[in-house]
CSV table of N, CA and C and ligand atoms in Angstrom, one decimal:
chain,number,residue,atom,x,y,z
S,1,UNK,N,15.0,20.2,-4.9
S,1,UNK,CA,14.7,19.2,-5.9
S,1,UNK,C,13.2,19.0,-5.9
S,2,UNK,N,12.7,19.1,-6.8
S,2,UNK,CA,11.4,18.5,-7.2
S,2,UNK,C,11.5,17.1,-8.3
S,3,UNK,N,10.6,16.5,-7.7
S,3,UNK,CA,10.3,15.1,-8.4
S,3,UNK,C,9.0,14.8,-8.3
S,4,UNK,N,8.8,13.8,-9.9
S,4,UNK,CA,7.2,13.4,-9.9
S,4,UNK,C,7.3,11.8,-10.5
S,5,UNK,N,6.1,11.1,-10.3
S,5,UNK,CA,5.7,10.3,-10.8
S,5,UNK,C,4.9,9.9,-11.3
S,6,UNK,N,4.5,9.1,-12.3
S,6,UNK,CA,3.1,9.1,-12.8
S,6,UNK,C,2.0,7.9,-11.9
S,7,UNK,N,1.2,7.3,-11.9
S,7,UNK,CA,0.3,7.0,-11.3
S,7,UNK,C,0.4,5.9,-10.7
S,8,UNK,N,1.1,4.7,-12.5
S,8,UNK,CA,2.2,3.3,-11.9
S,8,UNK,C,3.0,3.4,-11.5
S,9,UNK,N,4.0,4.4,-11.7
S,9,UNK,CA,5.5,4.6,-11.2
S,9,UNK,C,6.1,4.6,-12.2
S,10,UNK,N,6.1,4.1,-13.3
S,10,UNK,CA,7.1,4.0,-14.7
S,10,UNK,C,7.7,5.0,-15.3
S,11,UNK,N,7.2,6.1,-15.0
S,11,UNK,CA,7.4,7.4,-15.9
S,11,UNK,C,7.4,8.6,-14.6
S,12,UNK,N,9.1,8.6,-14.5
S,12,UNK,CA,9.5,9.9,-13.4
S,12,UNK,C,10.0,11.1,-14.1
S,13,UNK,N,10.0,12.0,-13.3
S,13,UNK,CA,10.6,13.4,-13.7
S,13,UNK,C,11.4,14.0,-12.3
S,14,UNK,N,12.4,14.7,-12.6
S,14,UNK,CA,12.9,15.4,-11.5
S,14,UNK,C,14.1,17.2,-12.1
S,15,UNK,N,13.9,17.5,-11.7
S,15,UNK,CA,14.7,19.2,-11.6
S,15,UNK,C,15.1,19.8,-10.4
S,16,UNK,N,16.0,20.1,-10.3
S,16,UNK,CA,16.4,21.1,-9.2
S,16,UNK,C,16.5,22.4,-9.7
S,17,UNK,N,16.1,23.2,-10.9
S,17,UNK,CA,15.3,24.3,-11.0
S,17,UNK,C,14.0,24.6,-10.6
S,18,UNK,N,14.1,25.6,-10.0
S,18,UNK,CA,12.7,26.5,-9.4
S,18,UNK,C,11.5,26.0,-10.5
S,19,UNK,N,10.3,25.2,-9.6
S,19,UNK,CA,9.3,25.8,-10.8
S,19,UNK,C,8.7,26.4,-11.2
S,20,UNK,N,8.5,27.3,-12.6
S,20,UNK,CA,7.8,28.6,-12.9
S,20,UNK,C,7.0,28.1,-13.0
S,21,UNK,N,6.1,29.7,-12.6
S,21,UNK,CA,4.6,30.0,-13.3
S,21,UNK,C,3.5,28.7,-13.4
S,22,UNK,N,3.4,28.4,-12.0
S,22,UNK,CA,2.6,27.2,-11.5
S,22,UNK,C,1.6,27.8,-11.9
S,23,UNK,N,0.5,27.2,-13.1
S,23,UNK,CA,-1.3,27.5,-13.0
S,23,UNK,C,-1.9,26.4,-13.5
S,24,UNK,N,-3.1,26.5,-13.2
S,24,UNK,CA,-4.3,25.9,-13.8
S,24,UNK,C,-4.4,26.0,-15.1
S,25,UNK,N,-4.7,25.2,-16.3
S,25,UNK,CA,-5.3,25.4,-17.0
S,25,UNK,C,-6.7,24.6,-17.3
S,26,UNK,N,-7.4,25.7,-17.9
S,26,UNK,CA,-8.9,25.3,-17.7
S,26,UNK,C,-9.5,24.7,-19.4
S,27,UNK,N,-8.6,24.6,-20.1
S,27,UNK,CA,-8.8,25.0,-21.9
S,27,UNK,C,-9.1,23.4,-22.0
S,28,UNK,N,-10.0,23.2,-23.3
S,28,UNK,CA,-10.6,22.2,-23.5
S,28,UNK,C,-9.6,20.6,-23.8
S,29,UNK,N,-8.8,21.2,-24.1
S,29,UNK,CA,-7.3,19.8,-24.4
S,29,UNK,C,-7.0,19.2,-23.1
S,30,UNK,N,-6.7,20.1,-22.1
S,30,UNK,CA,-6.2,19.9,-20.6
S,30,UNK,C,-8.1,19.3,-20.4
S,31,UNK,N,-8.7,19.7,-20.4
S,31,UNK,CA,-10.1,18.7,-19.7
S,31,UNK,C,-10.1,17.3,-20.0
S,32,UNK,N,-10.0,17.5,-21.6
S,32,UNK,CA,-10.4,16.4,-22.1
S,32,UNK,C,-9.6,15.1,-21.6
S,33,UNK,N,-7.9,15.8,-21.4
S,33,UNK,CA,-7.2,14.5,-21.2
S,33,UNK,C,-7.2,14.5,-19.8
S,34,UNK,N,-7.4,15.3,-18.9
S,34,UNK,CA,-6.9,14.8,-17.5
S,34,UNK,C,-8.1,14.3,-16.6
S,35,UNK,N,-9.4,14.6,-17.4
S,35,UNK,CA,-10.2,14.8,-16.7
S,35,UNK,C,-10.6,16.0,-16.2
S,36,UNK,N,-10.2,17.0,-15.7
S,36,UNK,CA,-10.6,17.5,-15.0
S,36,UNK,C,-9.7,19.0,-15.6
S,37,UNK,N,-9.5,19.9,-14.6
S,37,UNK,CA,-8.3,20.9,-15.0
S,37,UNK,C,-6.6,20.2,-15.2
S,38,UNK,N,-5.7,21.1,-15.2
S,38,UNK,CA,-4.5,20.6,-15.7
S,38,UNK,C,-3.7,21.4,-14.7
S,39,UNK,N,-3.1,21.0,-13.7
S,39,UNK,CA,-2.0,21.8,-12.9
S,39,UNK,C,-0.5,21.8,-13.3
S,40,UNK,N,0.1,22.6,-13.7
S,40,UNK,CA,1.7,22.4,-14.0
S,40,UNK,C,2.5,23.4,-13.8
S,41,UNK,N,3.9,23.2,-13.8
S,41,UNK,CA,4.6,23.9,-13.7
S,41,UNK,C,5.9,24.3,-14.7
S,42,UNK,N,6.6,24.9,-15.3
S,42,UNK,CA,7.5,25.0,-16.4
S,42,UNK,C,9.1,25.0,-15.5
S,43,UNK,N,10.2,24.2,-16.3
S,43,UNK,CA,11.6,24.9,-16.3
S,43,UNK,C,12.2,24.4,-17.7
S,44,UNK,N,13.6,24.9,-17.6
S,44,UNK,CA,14.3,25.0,-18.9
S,44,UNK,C,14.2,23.4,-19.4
S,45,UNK,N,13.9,23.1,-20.6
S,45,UNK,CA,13.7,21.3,-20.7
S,45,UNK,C,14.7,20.7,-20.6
S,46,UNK,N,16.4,21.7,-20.6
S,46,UNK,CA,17.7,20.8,-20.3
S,46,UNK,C,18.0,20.6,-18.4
S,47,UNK,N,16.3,21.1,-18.0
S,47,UNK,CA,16.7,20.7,-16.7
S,47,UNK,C,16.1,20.3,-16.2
S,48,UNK,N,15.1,19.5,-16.8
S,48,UNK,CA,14.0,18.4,-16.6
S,48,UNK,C,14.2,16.8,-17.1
S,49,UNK,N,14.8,15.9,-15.9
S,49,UNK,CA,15.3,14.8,-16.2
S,49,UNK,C,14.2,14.2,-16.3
S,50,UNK,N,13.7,13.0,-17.4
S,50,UNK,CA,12.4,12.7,-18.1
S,50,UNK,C,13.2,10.9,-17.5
S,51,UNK,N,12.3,10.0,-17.2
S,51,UNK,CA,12.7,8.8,-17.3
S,51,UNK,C,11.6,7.8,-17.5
S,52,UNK,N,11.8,6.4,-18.0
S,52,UNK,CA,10.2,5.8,-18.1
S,52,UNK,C,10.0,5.7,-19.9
S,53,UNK,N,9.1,4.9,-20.2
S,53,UNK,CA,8.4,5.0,-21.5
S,53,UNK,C,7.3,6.1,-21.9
S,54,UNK,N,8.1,7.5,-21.2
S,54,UNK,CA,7.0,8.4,-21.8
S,54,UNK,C,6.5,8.3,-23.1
S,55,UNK,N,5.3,8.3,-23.7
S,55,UNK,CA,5.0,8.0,-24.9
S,55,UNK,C,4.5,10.1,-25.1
S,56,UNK,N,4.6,10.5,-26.5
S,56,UNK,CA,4.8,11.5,-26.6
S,56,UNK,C,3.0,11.8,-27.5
S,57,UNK,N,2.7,12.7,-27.9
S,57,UNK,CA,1.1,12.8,-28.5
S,57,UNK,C,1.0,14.1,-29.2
S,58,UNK,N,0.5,14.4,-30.1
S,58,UNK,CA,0.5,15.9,-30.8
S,58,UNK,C,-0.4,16.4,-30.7
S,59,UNK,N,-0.4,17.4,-29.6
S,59,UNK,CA,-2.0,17.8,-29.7
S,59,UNK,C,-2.5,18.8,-30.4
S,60,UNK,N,-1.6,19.3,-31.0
S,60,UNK,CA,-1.6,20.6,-32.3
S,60,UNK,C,-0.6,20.8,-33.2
S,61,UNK,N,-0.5,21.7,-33.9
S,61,UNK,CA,0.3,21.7,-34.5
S,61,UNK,C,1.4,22.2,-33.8
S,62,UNK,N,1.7,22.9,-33.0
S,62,UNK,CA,2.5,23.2,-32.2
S,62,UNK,C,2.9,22.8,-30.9
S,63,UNK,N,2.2,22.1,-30.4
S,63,UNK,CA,2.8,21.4,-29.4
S,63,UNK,C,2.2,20.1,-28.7
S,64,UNK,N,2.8,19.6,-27.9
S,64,UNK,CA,2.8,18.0,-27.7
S,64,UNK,C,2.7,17.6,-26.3
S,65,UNK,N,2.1,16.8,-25.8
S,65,UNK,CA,1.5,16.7,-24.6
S,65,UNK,C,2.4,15.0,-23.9
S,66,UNK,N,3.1,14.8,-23.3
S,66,UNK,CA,3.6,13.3,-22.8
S,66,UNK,C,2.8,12.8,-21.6
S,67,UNK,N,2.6,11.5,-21.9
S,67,UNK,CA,1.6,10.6,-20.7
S,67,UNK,C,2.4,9.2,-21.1
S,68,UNK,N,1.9,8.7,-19.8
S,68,UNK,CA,2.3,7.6,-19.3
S,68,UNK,C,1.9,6.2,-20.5
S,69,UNK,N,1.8,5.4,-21.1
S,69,UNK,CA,1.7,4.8,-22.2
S,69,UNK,C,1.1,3.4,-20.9
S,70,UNK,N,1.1,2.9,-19.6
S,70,UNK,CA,1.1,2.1,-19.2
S,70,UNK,C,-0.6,2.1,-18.2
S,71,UNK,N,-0.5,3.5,-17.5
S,71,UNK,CA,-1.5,4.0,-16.5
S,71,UNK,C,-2.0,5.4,-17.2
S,72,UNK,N,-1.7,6.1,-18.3
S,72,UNK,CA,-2.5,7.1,-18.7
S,72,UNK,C,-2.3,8.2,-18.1
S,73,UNK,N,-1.6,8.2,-16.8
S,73,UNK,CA,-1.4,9.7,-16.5
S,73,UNK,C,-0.8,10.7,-17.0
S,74,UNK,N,-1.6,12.0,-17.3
S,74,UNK,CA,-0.8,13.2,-18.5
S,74,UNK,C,0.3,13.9,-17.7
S,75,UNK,N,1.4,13.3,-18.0
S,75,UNK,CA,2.6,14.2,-17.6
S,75,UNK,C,3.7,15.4,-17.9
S,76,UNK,N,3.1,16.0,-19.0
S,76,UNK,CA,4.3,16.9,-19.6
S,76,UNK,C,3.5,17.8,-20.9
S,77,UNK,N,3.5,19.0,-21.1
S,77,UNK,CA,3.2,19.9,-22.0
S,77,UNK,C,4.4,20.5,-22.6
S,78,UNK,N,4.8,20.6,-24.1
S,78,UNK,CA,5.6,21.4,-24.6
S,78,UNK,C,5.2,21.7,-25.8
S,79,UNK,N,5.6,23.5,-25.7
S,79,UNK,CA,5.4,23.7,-27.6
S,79,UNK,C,6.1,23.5,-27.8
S,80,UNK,N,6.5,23.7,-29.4
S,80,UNK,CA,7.6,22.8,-30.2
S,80,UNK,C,8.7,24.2,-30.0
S,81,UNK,N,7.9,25.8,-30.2
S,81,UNK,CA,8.8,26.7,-30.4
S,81,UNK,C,9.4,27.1,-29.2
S,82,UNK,N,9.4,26.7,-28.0
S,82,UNK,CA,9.3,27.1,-26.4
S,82,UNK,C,11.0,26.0,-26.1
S,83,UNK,N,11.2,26.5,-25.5
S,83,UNK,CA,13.0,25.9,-24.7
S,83,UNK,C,12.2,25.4,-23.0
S,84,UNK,N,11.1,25.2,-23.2
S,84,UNK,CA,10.6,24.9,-21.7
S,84,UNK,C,9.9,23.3,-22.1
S,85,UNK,N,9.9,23.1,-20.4
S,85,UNK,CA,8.4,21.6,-20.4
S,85,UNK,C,8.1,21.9,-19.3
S,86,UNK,N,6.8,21.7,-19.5
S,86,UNK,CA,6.0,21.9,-18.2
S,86,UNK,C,5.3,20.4,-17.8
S,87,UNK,N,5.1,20.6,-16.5
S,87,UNK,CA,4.9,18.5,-15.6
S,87,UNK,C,4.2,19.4,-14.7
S,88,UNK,N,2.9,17.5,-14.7
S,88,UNK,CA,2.0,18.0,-13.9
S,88,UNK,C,2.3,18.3,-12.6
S,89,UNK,N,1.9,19.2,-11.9
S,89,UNK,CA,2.2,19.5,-10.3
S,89,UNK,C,0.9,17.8,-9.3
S,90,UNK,N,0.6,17.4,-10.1
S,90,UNK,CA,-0.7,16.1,-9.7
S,90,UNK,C,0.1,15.2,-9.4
S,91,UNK,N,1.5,15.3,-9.8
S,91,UNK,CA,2.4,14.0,-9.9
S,91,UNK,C,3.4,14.4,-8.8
S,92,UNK,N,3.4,15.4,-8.1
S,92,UNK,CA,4.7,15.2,-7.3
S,92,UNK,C,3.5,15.3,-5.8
S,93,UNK,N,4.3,14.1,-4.9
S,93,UNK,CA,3.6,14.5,-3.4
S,93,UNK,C,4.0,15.2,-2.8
S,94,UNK,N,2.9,15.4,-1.6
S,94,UNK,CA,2.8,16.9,-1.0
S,94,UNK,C,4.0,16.4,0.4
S,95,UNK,N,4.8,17.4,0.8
S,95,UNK,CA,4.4,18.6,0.3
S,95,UNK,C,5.2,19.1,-0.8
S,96,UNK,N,5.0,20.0,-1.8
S,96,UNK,CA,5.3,20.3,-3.2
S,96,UNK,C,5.9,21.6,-3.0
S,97,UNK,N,5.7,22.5,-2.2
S,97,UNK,CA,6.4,23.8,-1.8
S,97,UNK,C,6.0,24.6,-2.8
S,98,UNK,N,5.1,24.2,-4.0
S,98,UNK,CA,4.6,25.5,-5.2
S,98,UNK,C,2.9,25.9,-4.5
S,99,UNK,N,3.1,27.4,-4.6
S,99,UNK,CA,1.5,27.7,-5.1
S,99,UNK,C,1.3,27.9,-6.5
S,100,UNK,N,-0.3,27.9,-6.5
S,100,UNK,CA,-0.9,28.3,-8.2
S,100,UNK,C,-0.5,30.0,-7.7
S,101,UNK,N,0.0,30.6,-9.4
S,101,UNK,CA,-0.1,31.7,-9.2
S,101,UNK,C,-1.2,32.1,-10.4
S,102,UNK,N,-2.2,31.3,-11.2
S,102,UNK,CA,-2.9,31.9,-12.0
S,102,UNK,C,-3.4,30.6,-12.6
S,103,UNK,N,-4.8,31.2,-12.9
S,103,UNK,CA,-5.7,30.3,-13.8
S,103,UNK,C,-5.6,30.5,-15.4
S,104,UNK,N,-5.7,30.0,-16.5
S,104,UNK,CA,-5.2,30.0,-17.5
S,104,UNK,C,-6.5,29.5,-18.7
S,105,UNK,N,-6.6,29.9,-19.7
S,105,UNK,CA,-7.6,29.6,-20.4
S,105,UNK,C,-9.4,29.4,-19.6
S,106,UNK,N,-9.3,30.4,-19.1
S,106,UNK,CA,-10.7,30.4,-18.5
S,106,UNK,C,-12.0,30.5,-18.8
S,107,UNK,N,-11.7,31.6,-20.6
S,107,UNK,CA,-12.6,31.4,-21.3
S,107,UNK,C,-13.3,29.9,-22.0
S,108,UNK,N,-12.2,28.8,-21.6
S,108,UNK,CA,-13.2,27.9,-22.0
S,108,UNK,C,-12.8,26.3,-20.8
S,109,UNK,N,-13.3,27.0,-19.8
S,109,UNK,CA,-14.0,26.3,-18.9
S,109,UNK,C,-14.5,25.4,-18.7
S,110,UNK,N,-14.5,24.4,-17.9
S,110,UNK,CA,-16.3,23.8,-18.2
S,110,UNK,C,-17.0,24.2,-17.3
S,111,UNK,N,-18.4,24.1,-17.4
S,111,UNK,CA,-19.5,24.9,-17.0
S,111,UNK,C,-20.2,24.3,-15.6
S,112,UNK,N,-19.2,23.8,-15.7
S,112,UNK,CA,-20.1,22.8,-14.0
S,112,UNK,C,-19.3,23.3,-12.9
S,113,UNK,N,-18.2,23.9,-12.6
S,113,UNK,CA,-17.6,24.3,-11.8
S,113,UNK,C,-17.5,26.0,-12.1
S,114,UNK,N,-17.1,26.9,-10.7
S,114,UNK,CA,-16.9,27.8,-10.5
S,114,UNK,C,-15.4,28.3,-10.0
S,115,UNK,N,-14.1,29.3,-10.2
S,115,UNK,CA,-13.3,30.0,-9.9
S,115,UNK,C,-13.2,30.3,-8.8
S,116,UNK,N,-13.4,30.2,-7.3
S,116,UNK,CA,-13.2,31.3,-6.3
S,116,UNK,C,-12.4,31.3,-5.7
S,117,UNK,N,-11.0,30.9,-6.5
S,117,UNK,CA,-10.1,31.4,-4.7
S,117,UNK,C,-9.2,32.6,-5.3
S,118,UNK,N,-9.9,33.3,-6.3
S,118,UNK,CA,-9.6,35.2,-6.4
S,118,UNK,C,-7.6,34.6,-7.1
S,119,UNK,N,-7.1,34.4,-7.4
S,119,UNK,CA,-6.1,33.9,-8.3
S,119,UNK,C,-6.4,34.9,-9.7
S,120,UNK,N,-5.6,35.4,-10.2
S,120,UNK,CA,-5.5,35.8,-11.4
S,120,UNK,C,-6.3,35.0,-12.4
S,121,UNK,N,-7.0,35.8,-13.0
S,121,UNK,CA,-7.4,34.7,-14.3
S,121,UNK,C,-7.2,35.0,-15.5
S,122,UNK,N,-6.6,34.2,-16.6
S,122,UNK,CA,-6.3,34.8,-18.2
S,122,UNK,C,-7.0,33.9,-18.7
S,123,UNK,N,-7.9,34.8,-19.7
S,123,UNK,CA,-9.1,34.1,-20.6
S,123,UNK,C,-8.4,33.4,-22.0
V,201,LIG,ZN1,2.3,5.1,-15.3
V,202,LIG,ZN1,-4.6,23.5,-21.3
């Protein structure tokens, strides 16, 4: 079982599917809102229990970002065309039993930090 919470506690998540394809993303949407990079993980969205006043946000035309409406924490990425949701790995305590297996949008980076722990990178 994995489970998360957001920062107040109002907005949980939990699955007992494996989580896929744990990475970083480095792309300028994930900065802007989390601050910093974006860690998550993906499973099928009929197996990701959502609870709480997630408030939902569009951050493209394709897909939509969920955070916490009370404490701001960014909890959830989905495209609209995708049968997945992906939740921050920030939100569940350690220990979490995921590694990162890859960095993600690295071509746009921000410029004050550096890559090194050799992790796959896709630009
Ligand atoms: Zn909250
Ligand atoms: Zn991103």
């Amino acid at each position: 079982m994995t489970s998360g919470t957001c920062l107040c506690g109002a907005c949980r998540f939990e699955t007992s599917a494996p989580p896929l394809g744990p990475s970083m993303c480095h792309c300028a949407l994930c900065r802007a809102q989390s601050g910093g990079v974006w860690s998550s993980a993906y499973v099928a969205r009929a197996d990701l229990h959502i609870s709480g006043p997630v408030k939902w946000f569009a951050s493209s035309a394709n897909a939509r970002r969920g955070f916490c409406p009370d404490c701001g924490s960014f909890l959830f990425w989905e495209a609209l065309d995708e049968t997945t949701t992906s939740f921050s790995l920030g939100s569940i305590k350690n220990p979490t039993g995921i590694k990162l297996e890859k960095h993600i949008f690295t071509a746009n980076k921000g410029d004050y930090y550096d890559i090194t722990d050799g992790l796959p990178q896709k630009e």
